[in-house]
mmCIF file of C-alpha atoms in Angstrom:
data_model
loop_
_atom_site.group_PDB
_atom_site.id
_atom_site.type_symbol
_atom_site.label_atom_id
_atom_site.label_comp_id
_atom_site.label_asym_id
_atom_site.label_seq_id
_atom_site.Cartn_x
_atom_site.Cartn_y
_atom_site.Cartn_z
ATOM 1 C CA UNK A 1 16.218 3.957 18.813
ATOM 2 C CA UNK A 2 15.875 4.792 15.117
ATOM 3 C CA UNK A 3 12.739 3.803 13.250
ATOM 4 C CA UNK A 4 12.114 3.454 9.532
ATOM 5 C CA UNK A 5 9.445 5.968 8.478
ATOM 6 C CA UNK A 6 9.977 6.054 4.693
ATOM 7 C CA UNK A 7 10.379 3.051 2.402
ATOM 8 C CA UNK A 8 10.926 3.325 -1.356
ATOM 9 C CA UNK A 9 10.350 -0.009 -3.105
ATOM 10 C CA UNK A 10 9.661 1.512 -6.510
ATOM 11 C CA UNK A 11 10.610 -0.534 -9.612
ATOM 12 C CA UNK A 12 11.357 -3.741 -7.701
ATOM 13 C CA UNK A 13 9.003 -6.156 -9.499
ATOM 14 C CA UNK A 14 7.062 -6.834 -6.300
ATOM 15 C CA UNK A 15 4.022 -8.112 -8.214
ATOM 16 C CA UNK A 16 1.130 -9.981 -6.541
ATOM 17 C CA UNK A 17 3.203 -12.345 -4.368
ATOM 18 C CA UNK A 18 5.281 -9.521 -2.969
ATOM 19 C CA UNK A 19 2.178 -7.506 -2.157
ATOM 20 C CA UNK A 20 0.970 -10.402 -0.001
ATOM 21 C CA UNK A 21 4.174 -10.209 2.044
ATOM 22 C CA UNK A 22 3.831 -6.437 2.290
ATOM 23 C CA UNK A 23 0.353 -6.924 3.736
ATOM 24 C CA UNK A 24 1.837 -8.754 6.713
ATOM 25 C CA UNK A 25 4.397 -6.015 7.268
ATOM 26 C CA UNK A 26 1.931 -3.125 6.914
ATOM 27 C CA UNK A 27 -0.596 -4.731 9.230
ATOM 28 C CA UNK A 28 1.856 -4.836 12.141
ATOM 29 C CA UNK A 29 4.010 -1.780 11.425
ATOM 30 C CA UNK A 30 3.669 1.153 13.815
ATOM 31 C CA UNK A 31 6.185 3.604 12.345
ATOM 32 C CA UNK A 32 6.076 3.640 8.537
ATOM 33 C CA UNK A 33 4.593 6.886 7.215
ATOM 34 C CA UNK A 34 5.461 6.788 3.487
ATOM 35 C CA UNK A 35 5.524 3.757 1.201
ATOM 36 C CA UNK A 36 6.512 4.080 -2.454
ATOM 37 C CA UNK A 37 5.370 1.110 -4.549
ATOM 38 C CA UNK A 38 5.476 2.773 -7.965
ATOM 39 C CA UNK A 39 6.104 0.605 -11.038
ATOM 40 C CA UNK A 40 5.821 -2.837 -9.434
ATOM 41 C CA UNK A 41 3.128 -4.555 -11.552
ATOM 42 C CA UNK A 42 0.958 -5.112 -8.477
ATOM 43 C CA UNK A 43 -2.317 -5.209 -10.437
ATOM 44 C CA UNK A 44 -5.837 -5.586 -9.045
ATOM 45 C CA UNK A 45 -5.168 -8.697 -6.977
ATOM 46 C CA UNK A 46 -2.085 -7.165 -5.395
ATOM 47 C CA UNK A 47 -4.042 -4.000 -4.673
ATOM 48 C CA UNK A 48 -6.578 -6.108 -2.780
ATOM 49 C CA UNK A 49 -3.746 -7.271 -0.510
ATOM 50 C CA UNK A 50 -2.467 -3.735 0.033
ATOM 51 C CA UNK A 51 -5.991 -2.441 0.711
ATOM 52 C CA UNK A 52 -6.547 -5.066 3.391
ATOM 53 C CA UNK A 53 -3.427 -3.898 5.194
ATOM 54 C CA UNK A 54 -4.404 -0.234 4.859
ATOM 55 C CA UNK A 55 -7.529 -0.784 6.933
ATOM 56 C CA UNK A 56 -5.374 -1.989 9.847
ATOM 57 C CA UNK A 57 -2.326 0.269 9.545
ATOM 58 C CA UNK A 58 -2.594 3.438 11.602
ATOM 59 C CA UNK A 59 0.615 5.282 10.709
ATOM 60 C CA UNK A 60 0.869 5.333 6.904
ATOM 61 C CA UNK A 61 0.109 8.795 5.508
ATOM 62 C CA UNK A 62 1.455 8.497 1.943
ATOM 63 C CA UNK A 63 1.142 5.592 -0.488
ATOM 64 C CA UNK A 64 2.477 5.829 -4.040
ATOM 65 C CA UNK A 65 0.972 3.307 -6.457
ATOM 66 C CA UNK A 66 1.625 4.871 -9.869
ATOM 67 C CA UNK A 67 2.209 2.543 -12.851
ATOM 68 C CA UNK A 68 0.981 -0.692 -11.261
ATOM 69 C CA UNK A 69 -1.703 -1.817 -13.741
ATOM 70 C CA UNK A 70 -4.448 -1.280 -11.175
ATOM 71 C CA UNK A 71 -7.844 -1.269 -12.873
ATOM 72 C CA UNK A 72 -11.350 -0.330 -11.783
ATOM 73 C CA UNK A 73 -11.684 -3.303 -9.428
ATOM 74 C CA UNK A 74 -8.443 -2.452 -7.635
ATOM 75 C CA UNK A 75 -9.382 1.213 -7.351
ATOM 76 C CA UNK A 76 -12.781 0.269 -5.891
ATOM 77 C CA UNK A 77 -11.096 -1.948 -3.316
ATOM 78 C CA UNK A 78 -8.689 0.857 -2.434
ATOM 79 C CA UNK A 79 -11.562 3.324 -2.080
ATOM 80 C CA UNK A 80 -13.394 1.011 0.333
ATOM 81 C CA UNK A 81 -10.214 0.556 2.368
ATOM 82 C CA UNK A 82 -9.683 4.306 2.597
ATOM 83 C CA UNK A 83 -13.243 4.781 3.832
ATOM 84 C CA UNK A 84 -12.615 2.244 6.614
ATOM 85 C CA UNK A 85 -9.187 3.639 7.517
ATOM 86 C CA UNK A 86 -9.116 6.141 10.311
ATOM 87 C CA UNK A 87 -6.977 9.173 9.665
ATOM 88 C CA UNK A 88 -5.872 10.782 6.431
ATOM 89 C CA UNK A 89 -3.720 9.245 3.743
ATOM 90 C CA UNK A 90 -2.451 10.619 0.438
ATOM 91 C CA UNK A 91 -2.547 8.056 -2.369
ATOM 92 C CA UNK A 92 -1.076 8.643 -5.813
ATOM 93 C CA UNK A 93 -2.100 6.331 -8.631
#
């Protein structure tokens, strides 16, 4: 059986609503290792959704968030999620 381990969703205008859907996927996914969300206008609220999923996902090792208009509040939320997450993850912002 083949499993998806890398997903590039860069420049897809995911925005806040899309990040909510991604939260559901990331929470239950047991194979994805790299997720590229660069240039999707996720913003602080969307980052809150992603951060929630990060605390529950055990397989993701790389998350690319460059160019998403994430401010101080979103970065703080991400930092708290990374502290709670077990294992290492590389995040680019």
